[in-house]
mmCIF file of C-alpha atoms in Angstrom:
data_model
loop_
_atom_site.group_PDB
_atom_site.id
_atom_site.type_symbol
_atom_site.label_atom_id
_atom_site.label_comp_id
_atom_site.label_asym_id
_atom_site.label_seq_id
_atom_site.Cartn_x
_atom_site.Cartn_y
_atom_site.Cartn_z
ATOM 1 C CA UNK A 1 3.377 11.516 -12.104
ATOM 2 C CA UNK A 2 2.786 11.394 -8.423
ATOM 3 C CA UNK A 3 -0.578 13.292 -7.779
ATOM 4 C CA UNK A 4 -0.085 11.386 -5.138
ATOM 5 C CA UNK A 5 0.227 8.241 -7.567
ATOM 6 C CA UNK A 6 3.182 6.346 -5.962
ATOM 7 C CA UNK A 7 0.859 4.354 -3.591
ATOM 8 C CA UNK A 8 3.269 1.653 -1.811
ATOM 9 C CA UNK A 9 6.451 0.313 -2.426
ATOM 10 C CA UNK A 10 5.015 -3.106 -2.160
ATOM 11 C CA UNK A 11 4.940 -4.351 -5.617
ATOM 12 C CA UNK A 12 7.663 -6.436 -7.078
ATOM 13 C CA UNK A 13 6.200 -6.485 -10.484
ATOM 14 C CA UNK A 14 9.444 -6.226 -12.858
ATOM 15 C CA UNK A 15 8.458 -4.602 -16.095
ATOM 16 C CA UNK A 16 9.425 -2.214 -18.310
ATOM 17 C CA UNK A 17 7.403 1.188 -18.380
ATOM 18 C CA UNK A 18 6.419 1.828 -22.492
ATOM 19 C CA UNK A 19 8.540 4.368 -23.995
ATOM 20 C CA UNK A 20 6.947 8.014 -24.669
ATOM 21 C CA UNK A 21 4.534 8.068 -27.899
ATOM 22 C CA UNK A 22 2.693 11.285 -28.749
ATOM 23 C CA UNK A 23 -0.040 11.293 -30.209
ATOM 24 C CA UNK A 24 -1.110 13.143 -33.467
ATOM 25 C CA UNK A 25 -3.814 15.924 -33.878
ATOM 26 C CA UNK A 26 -3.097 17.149 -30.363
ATOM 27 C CA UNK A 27 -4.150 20.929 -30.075
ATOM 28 C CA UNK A 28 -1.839 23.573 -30.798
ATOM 29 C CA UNK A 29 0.000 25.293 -27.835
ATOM 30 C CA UNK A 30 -1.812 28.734 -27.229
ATOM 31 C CA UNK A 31 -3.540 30.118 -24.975
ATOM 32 C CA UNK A 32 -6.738 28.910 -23.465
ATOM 33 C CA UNK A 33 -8.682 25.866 -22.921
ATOM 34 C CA UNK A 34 -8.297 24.117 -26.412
ATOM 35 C CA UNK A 35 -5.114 24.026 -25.443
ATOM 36 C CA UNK A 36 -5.909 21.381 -22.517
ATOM 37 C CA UNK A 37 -8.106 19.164 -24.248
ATOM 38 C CA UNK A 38 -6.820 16.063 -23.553
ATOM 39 C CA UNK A 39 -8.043 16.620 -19.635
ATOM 40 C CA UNK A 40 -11.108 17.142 -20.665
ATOM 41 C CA UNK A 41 -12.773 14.086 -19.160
ATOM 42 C CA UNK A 42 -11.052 14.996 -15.987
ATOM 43 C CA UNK A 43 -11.209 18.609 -15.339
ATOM 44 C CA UNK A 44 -14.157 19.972 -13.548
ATOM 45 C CA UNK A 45 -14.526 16.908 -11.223
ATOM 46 C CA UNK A 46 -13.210 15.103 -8.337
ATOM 47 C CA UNK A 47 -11.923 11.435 -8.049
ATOM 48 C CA UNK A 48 -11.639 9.225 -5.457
ATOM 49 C CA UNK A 49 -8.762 6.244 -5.478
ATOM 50 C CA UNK A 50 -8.305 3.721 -3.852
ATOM 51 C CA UNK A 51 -4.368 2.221 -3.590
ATOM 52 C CA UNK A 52 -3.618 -0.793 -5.074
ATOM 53 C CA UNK A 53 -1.145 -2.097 -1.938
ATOM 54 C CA UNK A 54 -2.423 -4.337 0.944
ATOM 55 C CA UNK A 55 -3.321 -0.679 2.463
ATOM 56 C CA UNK A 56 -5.739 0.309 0.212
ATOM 57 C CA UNK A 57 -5.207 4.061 1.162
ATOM 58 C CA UNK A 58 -7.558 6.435 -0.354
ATOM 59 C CA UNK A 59 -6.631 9.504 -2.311
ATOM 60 C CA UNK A 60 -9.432 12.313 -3.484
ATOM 61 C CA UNK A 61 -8.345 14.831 -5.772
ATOM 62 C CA UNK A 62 -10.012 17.865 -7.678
ATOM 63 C CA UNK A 63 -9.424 18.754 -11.027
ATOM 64 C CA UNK A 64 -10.274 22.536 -11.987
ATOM 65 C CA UNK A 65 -9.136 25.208 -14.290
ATOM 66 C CA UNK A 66 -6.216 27.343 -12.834
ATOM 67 C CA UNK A 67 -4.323 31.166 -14.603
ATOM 68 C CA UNK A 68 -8.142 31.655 -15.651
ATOM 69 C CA UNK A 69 -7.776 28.713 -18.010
ATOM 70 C CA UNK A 70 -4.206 29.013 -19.291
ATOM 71 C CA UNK A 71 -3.277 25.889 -16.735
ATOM 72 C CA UNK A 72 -4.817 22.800 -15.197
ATOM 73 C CA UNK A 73 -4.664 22.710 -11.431
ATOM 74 C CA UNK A 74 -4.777 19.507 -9.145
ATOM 75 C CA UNK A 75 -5.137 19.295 -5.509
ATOM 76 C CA UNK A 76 -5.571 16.013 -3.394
ATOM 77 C CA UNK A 77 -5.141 14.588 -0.088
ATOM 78 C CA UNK A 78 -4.519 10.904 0.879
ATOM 79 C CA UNK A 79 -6.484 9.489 3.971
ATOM 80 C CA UNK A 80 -8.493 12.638 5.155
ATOM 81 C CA UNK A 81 -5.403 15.081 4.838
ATOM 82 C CA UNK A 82 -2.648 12.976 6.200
ATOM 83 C CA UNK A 83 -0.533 14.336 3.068
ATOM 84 C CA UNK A 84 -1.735 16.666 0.378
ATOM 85 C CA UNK A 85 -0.434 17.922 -2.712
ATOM 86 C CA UNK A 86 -1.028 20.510 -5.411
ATOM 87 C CA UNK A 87 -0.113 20.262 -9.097
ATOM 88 C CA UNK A 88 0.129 22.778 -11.814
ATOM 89 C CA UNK A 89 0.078 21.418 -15.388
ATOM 90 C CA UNK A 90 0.755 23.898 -18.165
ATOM 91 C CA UNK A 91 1.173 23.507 -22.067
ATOM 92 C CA UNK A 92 4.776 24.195 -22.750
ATOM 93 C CA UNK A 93 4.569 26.626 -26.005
ATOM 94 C CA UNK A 94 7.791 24.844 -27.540
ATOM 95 C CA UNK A 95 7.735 21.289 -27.624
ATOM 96 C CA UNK A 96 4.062 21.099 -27.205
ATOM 97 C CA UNK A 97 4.287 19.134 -24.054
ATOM 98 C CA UNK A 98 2.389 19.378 -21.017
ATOM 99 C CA UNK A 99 5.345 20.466 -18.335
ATOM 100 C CA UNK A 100 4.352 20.341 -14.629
ATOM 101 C CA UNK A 101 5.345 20.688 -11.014
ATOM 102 C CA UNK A 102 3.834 19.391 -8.063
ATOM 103 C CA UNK A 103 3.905 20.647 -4.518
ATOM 104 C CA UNK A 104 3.547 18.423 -0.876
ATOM 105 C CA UNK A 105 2.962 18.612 2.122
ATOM 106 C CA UNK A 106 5.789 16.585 2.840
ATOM 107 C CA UNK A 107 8.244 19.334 2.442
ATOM 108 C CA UNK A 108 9.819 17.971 -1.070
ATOM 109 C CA UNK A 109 8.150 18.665 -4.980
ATOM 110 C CA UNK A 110 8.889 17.323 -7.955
ATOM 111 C CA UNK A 111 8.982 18.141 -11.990
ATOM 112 C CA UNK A 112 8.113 16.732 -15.146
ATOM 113 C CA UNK A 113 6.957 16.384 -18.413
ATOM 114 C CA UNK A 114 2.787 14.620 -19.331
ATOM 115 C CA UNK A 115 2.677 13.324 -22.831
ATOM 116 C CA UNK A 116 -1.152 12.315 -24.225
ATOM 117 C CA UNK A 117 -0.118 8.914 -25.718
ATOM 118 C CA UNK A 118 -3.930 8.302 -26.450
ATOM 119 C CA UNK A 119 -7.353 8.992 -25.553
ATOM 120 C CA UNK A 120 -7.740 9.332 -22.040
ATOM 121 C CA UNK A 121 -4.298 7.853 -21.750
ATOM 122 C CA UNK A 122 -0.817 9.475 -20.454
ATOM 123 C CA UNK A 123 2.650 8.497 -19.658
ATOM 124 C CA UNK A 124 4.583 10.785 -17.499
ATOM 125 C CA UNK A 125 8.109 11.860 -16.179
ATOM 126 C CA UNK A 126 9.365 13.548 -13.503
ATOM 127 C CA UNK A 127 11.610 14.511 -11.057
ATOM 128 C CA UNK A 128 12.128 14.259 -7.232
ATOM 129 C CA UNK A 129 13.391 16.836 -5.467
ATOM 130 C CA UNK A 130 14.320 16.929 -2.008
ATOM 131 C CA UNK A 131 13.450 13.587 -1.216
ATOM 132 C CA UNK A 132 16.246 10.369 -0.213
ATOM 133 C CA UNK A 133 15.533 7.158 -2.367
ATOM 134 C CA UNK A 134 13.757 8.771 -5.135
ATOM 135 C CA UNK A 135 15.370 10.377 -8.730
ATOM 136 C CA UNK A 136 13.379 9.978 -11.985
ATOM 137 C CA UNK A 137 9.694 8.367 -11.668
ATOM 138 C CA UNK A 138 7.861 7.025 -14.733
ATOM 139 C CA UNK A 139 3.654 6.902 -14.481
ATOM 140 C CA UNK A 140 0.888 5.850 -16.463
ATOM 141 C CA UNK A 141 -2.526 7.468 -16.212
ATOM 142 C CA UNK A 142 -5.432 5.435 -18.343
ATOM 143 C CA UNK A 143 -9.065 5.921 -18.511
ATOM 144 C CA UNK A 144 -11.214 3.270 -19.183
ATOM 145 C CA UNK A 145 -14.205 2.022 -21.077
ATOM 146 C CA UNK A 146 -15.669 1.848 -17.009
ATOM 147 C CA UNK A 147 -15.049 5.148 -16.018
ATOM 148 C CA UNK A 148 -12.262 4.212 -13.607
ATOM 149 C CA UNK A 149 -8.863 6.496 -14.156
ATOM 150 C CA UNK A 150 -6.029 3.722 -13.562
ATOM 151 C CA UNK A 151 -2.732 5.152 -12.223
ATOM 152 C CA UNK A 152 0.673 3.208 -12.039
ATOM 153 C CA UNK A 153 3.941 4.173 -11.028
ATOM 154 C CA UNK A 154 7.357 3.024 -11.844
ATOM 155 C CA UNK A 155 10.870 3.296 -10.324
ATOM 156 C CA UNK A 156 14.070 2.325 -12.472
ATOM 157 C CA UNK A 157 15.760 -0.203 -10.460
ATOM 158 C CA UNK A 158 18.358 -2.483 -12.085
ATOM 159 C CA UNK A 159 18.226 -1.218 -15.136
ATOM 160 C CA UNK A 160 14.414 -1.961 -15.344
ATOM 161 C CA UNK A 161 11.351 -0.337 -14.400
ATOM 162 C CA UNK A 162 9.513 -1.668 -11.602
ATOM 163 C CA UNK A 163 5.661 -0.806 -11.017
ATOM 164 C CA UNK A 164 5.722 0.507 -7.326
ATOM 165 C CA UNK A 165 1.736 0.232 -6.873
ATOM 166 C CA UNK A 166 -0.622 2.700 -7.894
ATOM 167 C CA UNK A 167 -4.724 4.428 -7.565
ATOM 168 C CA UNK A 168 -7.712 3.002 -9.234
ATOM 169 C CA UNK A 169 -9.761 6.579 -9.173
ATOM 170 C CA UNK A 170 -13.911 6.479 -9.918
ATOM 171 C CA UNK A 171 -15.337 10.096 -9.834
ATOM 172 C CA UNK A 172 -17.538 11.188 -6.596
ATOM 173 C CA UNK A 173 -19.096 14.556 -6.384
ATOM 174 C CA UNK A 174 -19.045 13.591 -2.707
ATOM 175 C CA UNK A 175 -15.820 13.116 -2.141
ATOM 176 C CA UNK A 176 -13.436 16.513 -0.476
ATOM 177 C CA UNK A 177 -9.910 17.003 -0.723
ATOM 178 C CA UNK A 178 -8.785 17.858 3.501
ATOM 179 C CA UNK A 179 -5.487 19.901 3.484
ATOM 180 C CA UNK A 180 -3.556 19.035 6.647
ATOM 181 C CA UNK A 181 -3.824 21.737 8.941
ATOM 182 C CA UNK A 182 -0.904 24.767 9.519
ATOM 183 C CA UNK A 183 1.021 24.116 12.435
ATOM 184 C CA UNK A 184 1.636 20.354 13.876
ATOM 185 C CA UNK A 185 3.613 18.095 10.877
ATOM 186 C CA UNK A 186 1.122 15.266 10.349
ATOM 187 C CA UNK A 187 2.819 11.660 10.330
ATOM 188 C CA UNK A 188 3.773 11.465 7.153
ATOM 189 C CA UNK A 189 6.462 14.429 7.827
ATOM 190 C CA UNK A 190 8.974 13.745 10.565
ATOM 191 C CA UNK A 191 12.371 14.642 10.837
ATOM 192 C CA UNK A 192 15.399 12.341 10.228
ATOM 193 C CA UNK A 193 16.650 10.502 13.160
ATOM 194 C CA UNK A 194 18.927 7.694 13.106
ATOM 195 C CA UNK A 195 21.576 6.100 15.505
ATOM 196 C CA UNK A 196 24.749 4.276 13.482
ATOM 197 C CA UNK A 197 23.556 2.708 10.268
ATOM 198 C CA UNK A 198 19.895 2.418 11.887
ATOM 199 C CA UNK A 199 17.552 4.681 10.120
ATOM 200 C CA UNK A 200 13.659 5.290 12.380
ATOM 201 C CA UNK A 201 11.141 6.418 10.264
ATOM 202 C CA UNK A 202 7.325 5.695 10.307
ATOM 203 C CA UNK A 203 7.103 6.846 14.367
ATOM 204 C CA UNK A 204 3.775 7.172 14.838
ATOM 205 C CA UNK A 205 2.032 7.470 18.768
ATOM 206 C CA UNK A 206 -1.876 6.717 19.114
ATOM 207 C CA UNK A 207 -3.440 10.345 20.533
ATOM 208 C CA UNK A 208 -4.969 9.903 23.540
ATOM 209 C CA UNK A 209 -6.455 12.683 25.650
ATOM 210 C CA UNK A 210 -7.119 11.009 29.057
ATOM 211 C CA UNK A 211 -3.952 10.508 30.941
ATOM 212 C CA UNK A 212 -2.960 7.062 32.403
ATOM 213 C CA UNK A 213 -4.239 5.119 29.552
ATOM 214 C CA UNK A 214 -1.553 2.267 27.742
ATOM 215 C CA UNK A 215 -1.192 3.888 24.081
ATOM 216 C CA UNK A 216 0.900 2.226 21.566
ATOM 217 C CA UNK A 217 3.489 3.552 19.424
ATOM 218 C CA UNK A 218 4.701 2.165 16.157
ATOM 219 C CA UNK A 219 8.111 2.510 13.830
ATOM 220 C CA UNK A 220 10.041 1.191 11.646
ATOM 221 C CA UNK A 221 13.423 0.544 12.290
ATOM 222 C CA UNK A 222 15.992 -0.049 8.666
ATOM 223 C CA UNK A 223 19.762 -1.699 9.394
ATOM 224 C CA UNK A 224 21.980 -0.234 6.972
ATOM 225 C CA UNK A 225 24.610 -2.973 8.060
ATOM 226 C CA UNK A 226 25.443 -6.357 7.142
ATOM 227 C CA UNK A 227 25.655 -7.012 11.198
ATOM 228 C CA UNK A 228 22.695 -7.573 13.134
ATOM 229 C CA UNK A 229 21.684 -5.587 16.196
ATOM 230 C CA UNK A 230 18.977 -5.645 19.077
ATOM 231 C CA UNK A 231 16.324 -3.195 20.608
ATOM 232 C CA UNK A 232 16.948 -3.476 24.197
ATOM 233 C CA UNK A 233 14.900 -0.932 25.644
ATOM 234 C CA UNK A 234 12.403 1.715 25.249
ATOM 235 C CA UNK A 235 11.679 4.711 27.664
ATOM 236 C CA UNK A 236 10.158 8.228 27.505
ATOM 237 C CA UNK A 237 9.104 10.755 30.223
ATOM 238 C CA UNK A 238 5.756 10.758 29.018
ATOM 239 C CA UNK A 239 5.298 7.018 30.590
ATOM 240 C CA UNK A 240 5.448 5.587 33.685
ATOM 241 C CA UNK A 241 7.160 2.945 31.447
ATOM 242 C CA UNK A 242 7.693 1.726 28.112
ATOM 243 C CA UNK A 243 7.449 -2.527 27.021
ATOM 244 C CA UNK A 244 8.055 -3.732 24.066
ATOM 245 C CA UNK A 245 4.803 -6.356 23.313
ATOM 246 C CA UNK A 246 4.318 -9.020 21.347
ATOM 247 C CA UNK A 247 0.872 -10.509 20.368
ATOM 248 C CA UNK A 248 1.431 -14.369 20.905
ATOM 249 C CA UNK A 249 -1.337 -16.112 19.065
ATOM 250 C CA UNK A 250 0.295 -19.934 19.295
ATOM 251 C CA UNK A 251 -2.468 -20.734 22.158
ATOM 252 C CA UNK A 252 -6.324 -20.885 21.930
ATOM 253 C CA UNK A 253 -6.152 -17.201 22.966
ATOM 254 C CA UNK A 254 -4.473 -14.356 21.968
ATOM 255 C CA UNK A 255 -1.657 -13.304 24.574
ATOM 256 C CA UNK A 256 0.105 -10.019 25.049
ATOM 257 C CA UNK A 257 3.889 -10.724 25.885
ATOM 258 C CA UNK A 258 6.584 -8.251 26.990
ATOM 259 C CA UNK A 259 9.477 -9.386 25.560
ATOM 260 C CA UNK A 260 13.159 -8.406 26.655
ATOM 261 C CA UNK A 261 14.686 -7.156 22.883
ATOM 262 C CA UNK A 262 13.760 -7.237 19.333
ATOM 263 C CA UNK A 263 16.288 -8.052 16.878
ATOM 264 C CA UNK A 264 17.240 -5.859 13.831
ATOM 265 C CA UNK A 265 18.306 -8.101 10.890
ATOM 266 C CA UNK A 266 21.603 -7.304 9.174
ATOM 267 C CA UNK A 267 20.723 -5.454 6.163
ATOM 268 C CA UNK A 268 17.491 -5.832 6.899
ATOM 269 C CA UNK A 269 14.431 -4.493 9.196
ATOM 270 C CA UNK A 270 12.332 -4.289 11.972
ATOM 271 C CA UNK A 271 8.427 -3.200 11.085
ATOM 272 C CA UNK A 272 6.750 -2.400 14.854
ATOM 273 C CA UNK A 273 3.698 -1.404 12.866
ATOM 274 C CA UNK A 274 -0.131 -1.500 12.999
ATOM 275 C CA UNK A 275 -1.175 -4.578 12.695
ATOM 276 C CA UNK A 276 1.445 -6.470 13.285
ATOM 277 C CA UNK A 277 1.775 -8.706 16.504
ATOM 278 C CA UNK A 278 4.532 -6.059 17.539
ATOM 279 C CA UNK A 279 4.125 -2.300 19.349
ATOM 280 C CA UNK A 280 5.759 -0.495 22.030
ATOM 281 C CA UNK A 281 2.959 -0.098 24.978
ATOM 282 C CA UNK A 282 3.437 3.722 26.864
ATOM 283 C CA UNK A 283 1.726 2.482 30.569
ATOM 284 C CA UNK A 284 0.237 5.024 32.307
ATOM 285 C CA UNK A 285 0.735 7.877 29.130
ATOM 286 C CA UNK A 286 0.513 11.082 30.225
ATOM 287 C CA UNK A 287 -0.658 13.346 27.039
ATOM 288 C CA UNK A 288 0.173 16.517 28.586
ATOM 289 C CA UNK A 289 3.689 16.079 27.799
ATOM 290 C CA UNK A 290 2.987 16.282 24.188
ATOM 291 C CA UNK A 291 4.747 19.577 22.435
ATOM 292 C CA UNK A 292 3.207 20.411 18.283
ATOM 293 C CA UNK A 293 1.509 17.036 18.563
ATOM 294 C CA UNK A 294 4.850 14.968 19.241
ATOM 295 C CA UNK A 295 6.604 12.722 21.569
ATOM 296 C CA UNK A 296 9.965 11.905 22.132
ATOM 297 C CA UNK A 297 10.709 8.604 22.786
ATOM 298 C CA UNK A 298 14.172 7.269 23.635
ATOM 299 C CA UNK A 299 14.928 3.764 22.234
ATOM 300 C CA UNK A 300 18.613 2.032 23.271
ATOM 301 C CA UNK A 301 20.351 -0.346 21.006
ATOM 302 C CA UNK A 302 22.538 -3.448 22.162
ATOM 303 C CA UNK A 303 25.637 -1.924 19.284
ATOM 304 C CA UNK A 304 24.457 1.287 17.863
ATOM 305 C CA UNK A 305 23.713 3.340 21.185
ATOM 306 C CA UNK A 306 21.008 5.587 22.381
ATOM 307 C CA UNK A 307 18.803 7.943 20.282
ATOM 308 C CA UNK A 308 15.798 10.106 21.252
ATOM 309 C CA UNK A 309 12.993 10.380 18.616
ATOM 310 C CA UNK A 310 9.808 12.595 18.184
ATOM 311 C CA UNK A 311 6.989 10.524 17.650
ATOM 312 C CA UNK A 312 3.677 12.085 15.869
ATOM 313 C CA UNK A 313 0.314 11.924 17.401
ATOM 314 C CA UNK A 314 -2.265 10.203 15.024
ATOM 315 C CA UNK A 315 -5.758 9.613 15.766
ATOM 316 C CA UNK A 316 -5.682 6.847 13.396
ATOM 317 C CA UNK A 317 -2.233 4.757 13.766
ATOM 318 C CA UNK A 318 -2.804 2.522 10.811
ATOM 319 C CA UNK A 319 -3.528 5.474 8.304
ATOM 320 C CA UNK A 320 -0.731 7.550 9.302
ATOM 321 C CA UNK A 321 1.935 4.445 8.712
ATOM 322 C CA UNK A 322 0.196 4.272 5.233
ATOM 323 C CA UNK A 323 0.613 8.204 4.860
ATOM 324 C CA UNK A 324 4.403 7.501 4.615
ATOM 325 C CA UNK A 325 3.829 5.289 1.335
#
């Protein structure tokens, strides 16, 4: 179930998800609370997580009562409203399962079926909808003798079902879901753009608001082909100029380098994110050229041509890259 569960696709932990048990003496279907008592230990609060990927993104969500008790509502965010979600969880009167749908941010939802397979313990199914790379999800939600609320994912792939990463979540009263806000997507949204079998996702552009500052912008670039290809050039109106740098740490300091091209491997990738010796450097940005909190960028390939791409503004570049997991 992806409350937002599904934390990175970093994981390479082949094993197969348990099949679906349900457990005996679970309340009747009806109306009203009884009906929900397996969420008992999580309704009513709110839960911080932190991811279990090399990111360590947090997620807060709040559980509460929703249709005046008839339903269980979730809402979250992950990293201070970067993406946000809401989740409706209601006792199906027939099979006695706990159907639910869950709505993003990120313009796609999903569907599925909870079944209690102990206490304080779930497996889940669902569906994604309107979302490339993604068709049936399996989760696990346990609570344990500490208090912490352990959720895995899993994705079928080769005929198995691979863990894809996960939330540890430990309650905190504290802790307060931020919806993004109506109007400019936040980085985690972004529409397709591609050029030939390369596929740019993950464009993110540090917000600056004085102009003539060097900002760096980040992406990631996937080659659908077995052939190789090259990034020869970066530009954008919003720059005196664009370089593509490289962080060069082979001498007893740190040295920025412009280098000519980046390669794209043949079925493979190029990751200019944070953290990473690589970036694009805007010098001399201008932020007034910004339109809904985006930049274009136009980035020229030595085989698949010329695209133009919006870039998102992000206050924080290395939490909007992890927005997109």
């Amino acid at each position: 179930m992806k409350f937002r569960l599904i934390a990175a696709v970093a994981l390479s932990l082949a094993c197969a998800a348990p099949a679906f048990a349900q457990v005996a003496d679970l309340p009747p279907p009806g109306a009203g609370r009884a009906a929900y008592a397996p969420f008992e230990h999580l309704v009513g609060k709110t839960w911080r997580g932190t991811g279990t990927g090399p990111q360590a993104v947090q997620d807060v969500q709040r559980w509460e009562w929703a249709v005046g008790g008839h339903a269980v509502r979730v809402v979250h965010s992950v990293a201070d409203g970067a993406y946000a979600g809401e989740t409706l969880i209601f006792r199906d009167r027939d099979s006695g399962a706990y159907a639910f749908h869950y709505f993003t941010t990120g313009g796609f939802h999903t569907s599925g079926v909870m079944r209690p397979t102990g206490p304080g313990a779930f497996e889940a199914e669902e569906t994604v909808h309107g979302l490339d790379g993604f068709t049936t999800l399996r989760s696990t939600m346990t609570m344990g003798p500490d208090g912490v609320h352990r959720a895995r994912t899993f994705q079928q792939k080769d005929g198995q079902w691979v863990e894809q990463g996960g939330f540890d979540y430990r309650e905190d009263p504290t802790a307060q879901v931020v919806l993004p806000p109506l109007g400019p997507r936040p980085a985690g949204i972004e529409a397709a753009a591609s050029a030939g079998p390369l596929d740019l996702t993950r464009r993110v552009l540090r917000h600056v608001e004085e102009p003539g500052q060097d900002v760096a912008a980040y992406v990631l670039i996937r080659n659908g082909d077995p052939v190789a290809d090259e990034l020869i050039s970066v530009s954008c109106a919003c720059a005196e100029r664009v370089e593509l740098h490289r962080i060069d740490r082979s001498g007893p300091q740190p040295d920025m380098v412009s280098d000519p091209a980046w390669g794209v491997p043949g079925r493979g990738e190029l990751a200019v994110r944070p953290g990473s010796p690589l970036h694009f450097m805007l010098i001399g940005y201008d932020p007034t050229t910004a339109r809904d909190g985006r930049v274009p960028l136009t980035l020229t390939f030595r085989t698949a041509g010329t695209l133009t791409a919006d870039f998102a503004l992000t206050d924080d570049s290395a939490a909007a890259w992890a927005a997109f997991d």
